[in-house]
mmCIF file with all atom_site columns, C-alpha atoms in Angstrom:
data_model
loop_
_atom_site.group_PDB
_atom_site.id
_atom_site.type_symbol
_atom_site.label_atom_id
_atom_site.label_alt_id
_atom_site.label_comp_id
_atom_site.label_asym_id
_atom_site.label_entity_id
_atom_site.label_seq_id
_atom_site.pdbx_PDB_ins_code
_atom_site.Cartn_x
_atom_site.Cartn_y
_atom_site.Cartn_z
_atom_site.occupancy
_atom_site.B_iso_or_equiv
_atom_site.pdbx_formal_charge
_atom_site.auth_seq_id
_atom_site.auth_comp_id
_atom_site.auth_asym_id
_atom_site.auth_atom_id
_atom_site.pdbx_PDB_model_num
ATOM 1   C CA . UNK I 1 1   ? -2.979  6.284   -15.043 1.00 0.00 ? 1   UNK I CA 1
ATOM 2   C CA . UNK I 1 2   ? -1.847  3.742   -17.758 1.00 0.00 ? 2   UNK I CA 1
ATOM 3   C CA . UNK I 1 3   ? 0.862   2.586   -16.103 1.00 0.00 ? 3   UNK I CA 1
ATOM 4   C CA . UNK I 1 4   ? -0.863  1.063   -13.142 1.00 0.00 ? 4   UNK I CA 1
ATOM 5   C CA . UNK I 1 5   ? -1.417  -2.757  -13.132 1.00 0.00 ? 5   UNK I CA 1
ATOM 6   C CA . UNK I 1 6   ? -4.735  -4.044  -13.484 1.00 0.00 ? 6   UNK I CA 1
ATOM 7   C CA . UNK I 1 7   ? -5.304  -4.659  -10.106 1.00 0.00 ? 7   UNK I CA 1
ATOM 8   C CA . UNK I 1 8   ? -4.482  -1.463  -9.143  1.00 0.00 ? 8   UNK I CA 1
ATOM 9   C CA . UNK I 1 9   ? -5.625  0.192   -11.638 1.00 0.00 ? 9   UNK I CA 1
ATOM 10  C CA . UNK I 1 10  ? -9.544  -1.196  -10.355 1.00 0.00 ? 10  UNK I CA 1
ATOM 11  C CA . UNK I 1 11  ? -8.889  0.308   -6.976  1.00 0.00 ? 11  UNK I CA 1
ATOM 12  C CA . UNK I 1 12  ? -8.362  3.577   -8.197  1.00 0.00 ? 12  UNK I CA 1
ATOM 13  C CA . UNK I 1 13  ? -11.570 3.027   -10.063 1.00 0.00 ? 13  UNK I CA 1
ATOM 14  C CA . UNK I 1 14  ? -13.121 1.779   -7.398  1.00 0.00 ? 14  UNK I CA 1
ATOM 15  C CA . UNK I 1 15  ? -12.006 5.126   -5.385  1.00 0.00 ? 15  UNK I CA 1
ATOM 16  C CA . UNK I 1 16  ? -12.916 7.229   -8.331  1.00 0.00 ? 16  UNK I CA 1
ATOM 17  C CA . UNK I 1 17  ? -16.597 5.644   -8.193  1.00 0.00 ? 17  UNK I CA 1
ATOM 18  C CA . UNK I 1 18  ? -17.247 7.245   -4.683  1.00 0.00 ? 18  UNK I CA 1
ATOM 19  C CA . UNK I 1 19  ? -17.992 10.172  -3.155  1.00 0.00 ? 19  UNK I CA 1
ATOM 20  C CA . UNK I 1 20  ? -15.156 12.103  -1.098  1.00 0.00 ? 20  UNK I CA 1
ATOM 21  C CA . UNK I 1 21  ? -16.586 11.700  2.346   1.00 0.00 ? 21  UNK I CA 1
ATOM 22  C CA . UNK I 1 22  ? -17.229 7.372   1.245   1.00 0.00 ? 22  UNK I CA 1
ATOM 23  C CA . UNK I 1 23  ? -13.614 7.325   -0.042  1.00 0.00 ? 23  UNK I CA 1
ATOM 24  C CA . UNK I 1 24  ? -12.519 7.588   3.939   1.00 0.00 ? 24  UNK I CA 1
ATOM 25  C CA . UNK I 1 25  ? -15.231 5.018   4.493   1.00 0.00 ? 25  UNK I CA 1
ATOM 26  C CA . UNK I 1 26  ? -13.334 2.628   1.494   1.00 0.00 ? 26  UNK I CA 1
ATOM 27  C CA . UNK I 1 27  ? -9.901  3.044   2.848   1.00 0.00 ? 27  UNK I CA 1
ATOM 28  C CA . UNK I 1 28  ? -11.283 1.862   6.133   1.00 0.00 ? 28  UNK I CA 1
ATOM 29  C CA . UNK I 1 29  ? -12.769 -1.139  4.689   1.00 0.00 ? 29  UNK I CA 1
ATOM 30  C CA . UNK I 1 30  ? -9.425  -1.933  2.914   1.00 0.00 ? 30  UNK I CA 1
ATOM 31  C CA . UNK I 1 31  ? -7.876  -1.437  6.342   1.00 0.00 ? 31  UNK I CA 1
ATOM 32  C CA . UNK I 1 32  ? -9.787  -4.625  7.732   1.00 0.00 ? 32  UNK I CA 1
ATOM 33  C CA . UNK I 1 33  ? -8.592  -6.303  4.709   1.00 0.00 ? 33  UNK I CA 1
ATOM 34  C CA . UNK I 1 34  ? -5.067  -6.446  4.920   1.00 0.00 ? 34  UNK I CA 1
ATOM 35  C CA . UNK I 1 35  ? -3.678  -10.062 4.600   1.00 0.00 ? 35  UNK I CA 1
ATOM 36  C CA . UNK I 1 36  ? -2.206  -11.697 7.647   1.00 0.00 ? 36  UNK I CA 1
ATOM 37  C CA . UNK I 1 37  ? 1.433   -12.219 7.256   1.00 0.00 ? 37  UNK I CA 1
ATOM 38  C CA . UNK I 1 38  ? 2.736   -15.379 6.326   1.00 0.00 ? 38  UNK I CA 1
ATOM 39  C CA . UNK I 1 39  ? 3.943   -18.193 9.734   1.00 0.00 ? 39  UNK I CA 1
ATOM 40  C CA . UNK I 1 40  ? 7.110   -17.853 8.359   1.00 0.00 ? 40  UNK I CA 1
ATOM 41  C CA . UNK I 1 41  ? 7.559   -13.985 8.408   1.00 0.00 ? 41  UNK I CA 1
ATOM 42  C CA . UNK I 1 42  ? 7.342   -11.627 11.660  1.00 0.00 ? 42  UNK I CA 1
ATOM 43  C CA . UNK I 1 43  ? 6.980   -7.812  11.905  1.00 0.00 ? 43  UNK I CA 1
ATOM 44  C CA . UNK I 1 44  ? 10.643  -7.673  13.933  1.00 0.00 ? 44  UNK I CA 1
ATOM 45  C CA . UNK I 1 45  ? 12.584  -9.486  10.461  1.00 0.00 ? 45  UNK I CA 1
ATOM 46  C CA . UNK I 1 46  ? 10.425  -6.885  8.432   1.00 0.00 ? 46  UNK I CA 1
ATOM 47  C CA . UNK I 1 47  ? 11.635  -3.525  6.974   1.00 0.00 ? 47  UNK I CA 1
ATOM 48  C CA . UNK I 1 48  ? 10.286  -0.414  9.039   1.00 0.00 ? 48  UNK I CA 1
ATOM 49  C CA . UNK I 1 49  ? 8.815   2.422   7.062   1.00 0.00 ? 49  UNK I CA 1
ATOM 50  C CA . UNK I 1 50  ? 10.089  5.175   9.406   1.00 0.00 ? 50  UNK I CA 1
ATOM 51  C CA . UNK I 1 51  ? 7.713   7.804   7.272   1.00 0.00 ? 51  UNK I CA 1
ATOM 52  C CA . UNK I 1 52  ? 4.526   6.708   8.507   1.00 0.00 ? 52  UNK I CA 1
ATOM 53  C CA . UNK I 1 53  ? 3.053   8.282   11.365  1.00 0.00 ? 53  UNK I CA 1
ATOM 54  C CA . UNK I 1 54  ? 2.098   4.371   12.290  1.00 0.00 ? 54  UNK I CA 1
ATOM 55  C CA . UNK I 1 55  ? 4.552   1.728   13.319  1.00 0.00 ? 55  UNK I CA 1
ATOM 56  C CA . UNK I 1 56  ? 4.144   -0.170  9.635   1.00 0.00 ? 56  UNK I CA 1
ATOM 57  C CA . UNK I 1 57  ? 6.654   -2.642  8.423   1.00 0.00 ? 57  UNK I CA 1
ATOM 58  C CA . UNK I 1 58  ? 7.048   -4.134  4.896   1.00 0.00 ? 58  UNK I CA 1
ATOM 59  C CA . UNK I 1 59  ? 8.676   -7.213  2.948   1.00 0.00 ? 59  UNK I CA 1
ATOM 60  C CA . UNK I 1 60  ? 9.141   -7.729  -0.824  1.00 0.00 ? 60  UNK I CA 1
ATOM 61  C CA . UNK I 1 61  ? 10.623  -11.071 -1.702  1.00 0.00 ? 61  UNK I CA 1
ATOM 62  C CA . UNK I 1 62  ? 11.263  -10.979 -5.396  1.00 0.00 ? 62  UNK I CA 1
ATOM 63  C CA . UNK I 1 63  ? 13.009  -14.062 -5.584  1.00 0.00 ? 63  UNK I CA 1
ATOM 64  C CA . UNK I 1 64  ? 10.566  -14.507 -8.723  1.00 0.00 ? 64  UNK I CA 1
ATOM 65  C CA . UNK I 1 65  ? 11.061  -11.010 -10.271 1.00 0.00 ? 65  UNK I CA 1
ATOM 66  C CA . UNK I 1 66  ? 7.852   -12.247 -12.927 1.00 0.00 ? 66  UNK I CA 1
ATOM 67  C CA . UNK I 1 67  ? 5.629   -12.504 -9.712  1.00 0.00 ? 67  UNK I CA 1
ATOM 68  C CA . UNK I 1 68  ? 6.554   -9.755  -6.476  1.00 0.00 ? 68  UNK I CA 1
ATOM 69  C CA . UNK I 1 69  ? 5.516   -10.844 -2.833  1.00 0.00 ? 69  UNK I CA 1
ATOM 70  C CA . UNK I 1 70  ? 4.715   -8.257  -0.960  1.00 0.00 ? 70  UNK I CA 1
ATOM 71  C CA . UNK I 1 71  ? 4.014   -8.455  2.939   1.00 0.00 ? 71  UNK I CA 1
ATOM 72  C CA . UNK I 1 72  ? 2.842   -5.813  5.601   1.00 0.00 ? 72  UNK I CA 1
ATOM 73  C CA . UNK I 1 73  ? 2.420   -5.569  9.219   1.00 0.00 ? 73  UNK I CA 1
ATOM 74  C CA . UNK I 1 74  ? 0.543   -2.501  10.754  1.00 0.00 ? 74  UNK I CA 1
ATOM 75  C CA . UNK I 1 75  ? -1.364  -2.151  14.017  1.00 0.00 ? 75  UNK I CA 1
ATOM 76  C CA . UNK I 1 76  ? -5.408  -2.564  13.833  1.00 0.00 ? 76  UNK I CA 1
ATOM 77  C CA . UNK I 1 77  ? -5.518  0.575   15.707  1.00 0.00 ? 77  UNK I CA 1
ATOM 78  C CA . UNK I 1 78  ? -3.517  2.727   12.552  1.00 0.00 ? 78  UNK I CA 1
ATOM 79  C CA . UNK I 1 79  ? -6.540  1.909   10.069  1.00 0.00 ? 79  UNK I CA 1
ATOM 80  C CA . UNK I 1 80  ? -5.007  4.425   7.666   1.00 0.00 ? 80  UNK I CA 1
ATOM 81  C CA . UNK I 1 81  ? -2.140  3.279   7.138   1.00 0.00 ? 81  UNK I CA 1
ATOM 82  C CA . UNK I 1 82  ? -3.165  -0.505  7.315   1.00 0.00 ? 82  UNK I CA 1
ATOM 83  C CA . UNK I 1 83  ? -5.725  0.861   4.472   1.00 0.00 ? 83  UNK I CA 1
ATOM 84  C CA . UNK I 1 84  ? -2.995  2.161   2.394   1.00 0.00 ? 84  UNK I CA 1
ATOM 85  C CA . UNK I 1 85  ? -0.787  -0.941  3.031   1.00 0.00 ? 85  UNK I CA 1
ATOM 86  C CA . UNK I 1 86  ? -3.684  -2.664  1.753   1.00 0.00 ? 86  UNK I CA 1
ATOM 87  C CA . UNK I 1 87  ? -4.481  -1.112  -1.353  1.00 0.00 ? 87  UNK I CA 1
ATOM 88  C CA . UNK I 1 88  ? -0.635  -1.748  -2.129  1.00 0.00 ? 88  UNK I CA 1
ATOM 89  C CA . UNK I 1 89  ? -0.729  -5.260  -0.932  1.00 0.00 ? 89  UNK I CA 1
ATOM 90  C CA . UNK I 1 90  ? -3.929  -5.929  -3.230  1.00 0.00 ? 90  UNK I CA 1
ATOM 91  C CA . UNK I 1 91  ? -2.690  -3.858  -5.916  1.00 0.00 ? 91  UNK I CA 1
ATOM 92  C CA . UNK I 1 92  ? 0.540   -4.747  -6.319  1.00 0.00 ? 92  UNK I CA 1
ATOM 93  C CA . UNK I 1 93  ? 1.240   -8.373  -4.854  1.00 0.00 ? 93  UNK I CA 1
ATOM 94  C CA . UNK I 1 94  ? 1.963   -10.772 -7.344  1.00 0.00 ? 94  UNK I CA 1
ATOM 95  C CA . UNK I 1 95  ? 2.734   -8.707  -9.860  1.00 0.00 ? 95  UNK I CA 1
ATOM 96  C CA . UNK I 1 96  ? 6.041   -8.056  -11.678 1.00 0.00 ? 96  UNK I CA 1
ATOM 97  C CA . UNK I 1 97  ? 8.864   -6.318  -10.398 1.00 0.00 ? 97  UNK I CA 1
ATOM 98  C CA . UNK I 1 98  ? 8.956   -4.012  -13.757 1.00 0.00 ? 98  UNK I CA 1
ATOM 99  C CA . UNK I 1 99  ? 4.907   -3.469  -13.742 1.00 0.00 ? 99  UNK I CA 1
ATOM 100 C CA . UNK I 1 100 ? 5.822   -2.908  -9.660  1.00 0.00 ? 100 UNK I CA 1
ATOM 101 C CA . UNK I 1 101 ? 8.773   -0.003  -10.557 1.00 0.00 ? 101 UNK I CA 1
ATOM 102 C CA . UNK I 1 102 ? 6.454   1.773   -13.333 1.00 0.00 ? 102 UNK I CA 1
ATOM 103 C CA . UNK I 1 103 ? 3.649   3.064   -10.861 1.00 0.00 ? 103 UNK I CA 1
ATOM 104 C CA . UNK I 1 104 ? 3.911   6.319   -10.752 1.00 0.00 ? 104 UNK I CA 1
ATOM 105 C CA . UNK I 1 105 ? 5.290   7.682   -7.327  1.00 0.00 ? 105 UNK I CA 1
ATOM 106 C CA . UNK I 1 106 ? 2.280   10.332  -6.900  1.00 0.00 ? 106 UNK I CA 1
ATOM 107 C CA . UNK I 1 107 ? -0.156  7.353   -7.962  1.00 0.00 ? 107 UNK I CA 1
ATOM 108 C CA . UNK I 1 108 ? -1.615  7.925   -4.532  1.00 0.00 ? 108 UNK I CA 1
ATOM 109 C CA . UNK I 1 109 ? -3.513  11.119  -5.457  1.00 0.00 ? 109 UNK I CA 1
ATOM 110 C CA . UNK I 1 110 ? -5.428  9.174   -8.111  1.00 0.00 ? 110 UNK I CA 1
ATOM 111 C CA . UNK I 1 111 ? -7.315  7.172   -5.151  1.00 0.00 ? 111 UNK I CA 1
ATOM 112 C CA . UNK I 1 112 ? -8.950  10.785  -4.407  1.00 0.00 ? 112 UNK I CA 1
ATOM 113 C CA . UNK I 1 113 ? -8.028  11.156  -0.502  1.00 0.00 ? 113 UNK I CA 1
ATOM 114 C CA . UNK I 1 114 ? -6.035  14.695  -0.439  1.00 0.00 ? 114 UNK I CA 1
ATOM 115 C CA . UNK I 1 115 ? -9.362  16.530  0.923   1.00 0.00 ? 115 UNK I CA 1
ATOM 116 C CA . UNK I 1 116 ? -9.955  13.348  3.430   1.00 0.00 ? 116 UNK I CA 1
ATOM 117 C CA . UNK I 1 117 ? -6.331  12.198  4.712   1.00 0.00 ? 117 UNK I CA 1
ATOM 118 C CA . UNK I 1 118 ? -3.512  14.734  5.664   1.00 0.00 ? 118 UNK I CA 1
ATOM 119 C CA . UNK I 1 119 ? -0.269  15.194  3.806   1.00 0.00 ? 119 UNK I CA 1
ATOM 120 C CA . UNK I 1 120 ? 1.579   13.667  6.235   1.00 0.00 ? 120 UNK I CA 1
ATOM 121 C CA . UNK I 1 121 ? -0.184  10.262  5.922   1.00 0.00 ? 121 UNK I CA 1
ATOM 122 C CA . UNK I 1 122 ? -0.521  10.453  2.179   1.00 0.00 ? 122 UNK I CA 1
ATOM 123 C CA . UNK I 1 123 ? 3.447   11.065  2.078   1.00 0.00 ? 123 UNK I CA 1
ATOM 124 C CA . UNK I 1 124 ? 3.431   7.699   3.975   1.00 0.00 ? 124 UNK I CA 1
ATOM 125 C CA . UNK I 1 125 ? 1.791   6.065   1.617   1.00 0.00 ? 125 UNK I CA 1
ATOM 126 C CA . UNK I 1 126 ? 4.482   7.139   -0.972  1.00 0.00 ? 126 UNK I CA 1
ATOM 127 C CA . UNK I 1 127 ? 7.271   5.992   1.447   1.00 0.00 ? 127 UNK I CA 1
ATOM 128 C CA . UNK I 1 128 ? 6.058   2.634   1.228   1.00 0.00 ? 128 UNK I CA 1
ATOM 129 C CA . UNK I 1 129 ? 5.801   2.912   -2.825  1.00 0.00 ? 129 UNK I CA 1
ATOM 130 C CA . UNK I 1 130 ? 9.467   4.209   -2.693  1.00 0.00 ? 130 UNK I CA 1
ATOM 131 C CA . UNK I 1 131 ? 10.132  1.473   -0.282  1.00 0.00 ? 131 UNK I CA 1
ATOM 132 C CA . UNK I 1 132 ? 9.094   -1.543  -1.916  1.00 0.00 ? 132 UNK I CA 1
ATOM 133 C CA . UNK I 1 133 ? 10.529  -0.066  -5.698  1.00 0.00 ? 133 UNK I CA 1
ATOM 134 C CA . UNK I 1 134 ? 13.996  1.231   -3.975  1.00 0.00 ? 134 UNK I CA 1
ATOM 135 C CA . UNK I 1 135 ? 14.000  -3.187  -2.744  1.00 0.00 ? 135 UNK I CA 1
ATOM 136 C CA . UNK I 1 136 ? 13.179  -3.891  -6.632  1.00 0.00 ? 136 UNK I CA 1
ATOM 137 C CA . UNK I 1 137 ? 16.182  -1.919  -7.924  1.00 0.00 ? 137 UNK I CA 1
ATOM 138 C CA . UNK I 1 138 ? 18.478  -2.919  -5.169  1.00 0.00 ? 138 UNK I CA 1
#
């Protein structure tokens, strides 16, 4: 996946360097590592993603289009999704809104979790993609 940023592109490797049943184990771990949201932001001024199974709320300020923001709220008890709003929050924060808008919409299927996570989850994942690159364009 050449168009994936370099710090996304290391997840995926990092996904890619595990067996199936340890990739559930990594999402988890990404789960615990989702950044706390800023003082000045709260989950209620957020944008819901209505797609995940998991109440899960996003915000991408791109008032510097060179250098994305990206913020996520999602309960400790959804560990998927926080997982997957992880990997997009480490992946993807800070970089720019073009390199942001290039990653592939299916890029989710590259981490290796179809056997582990069901469709329904992994389609939220996208939703947040589409999300976050439908703010970009707007």
């Amino acid at each position: 996946m050449s168009a994936l940023p370099p710090p996304l592109a290391e997840i995926v490797d990092d996904f890619a360097g595990v067996g199936e049943q340890d990739r559930l184990e990594l999402l988890l771990e990404f789960s615990r590592e989702l950044p706390e949201l800023p003082e000045h932001l709260t989950a209620a001024a957020m944008e819901p993603v209505p797609e995940c199974q998991s109440p899960l709320f996003l915000d991408v300020d791109a008032s510097d289009p060179e250098a994305v923001r990206l913020y996520f709220s999602a309960p400790p008890e959804a560990p998927t999704t926080r997982g997957f709003a992880s990997i997009l929050a480490q992946g993807l924060d800070g970089q720019s809104a073009a390199a942001i808008v290039a990653v592939p919409d299916d890029f989710h299927h590259a981490l290796g979790l179809d056997a582990v996570v069901s469709p329904l989850r992994l389609r939220g994942m996208s939703a947040m993609l589409a999300r976050i690159k439908r703010r970009l364009a707007g």
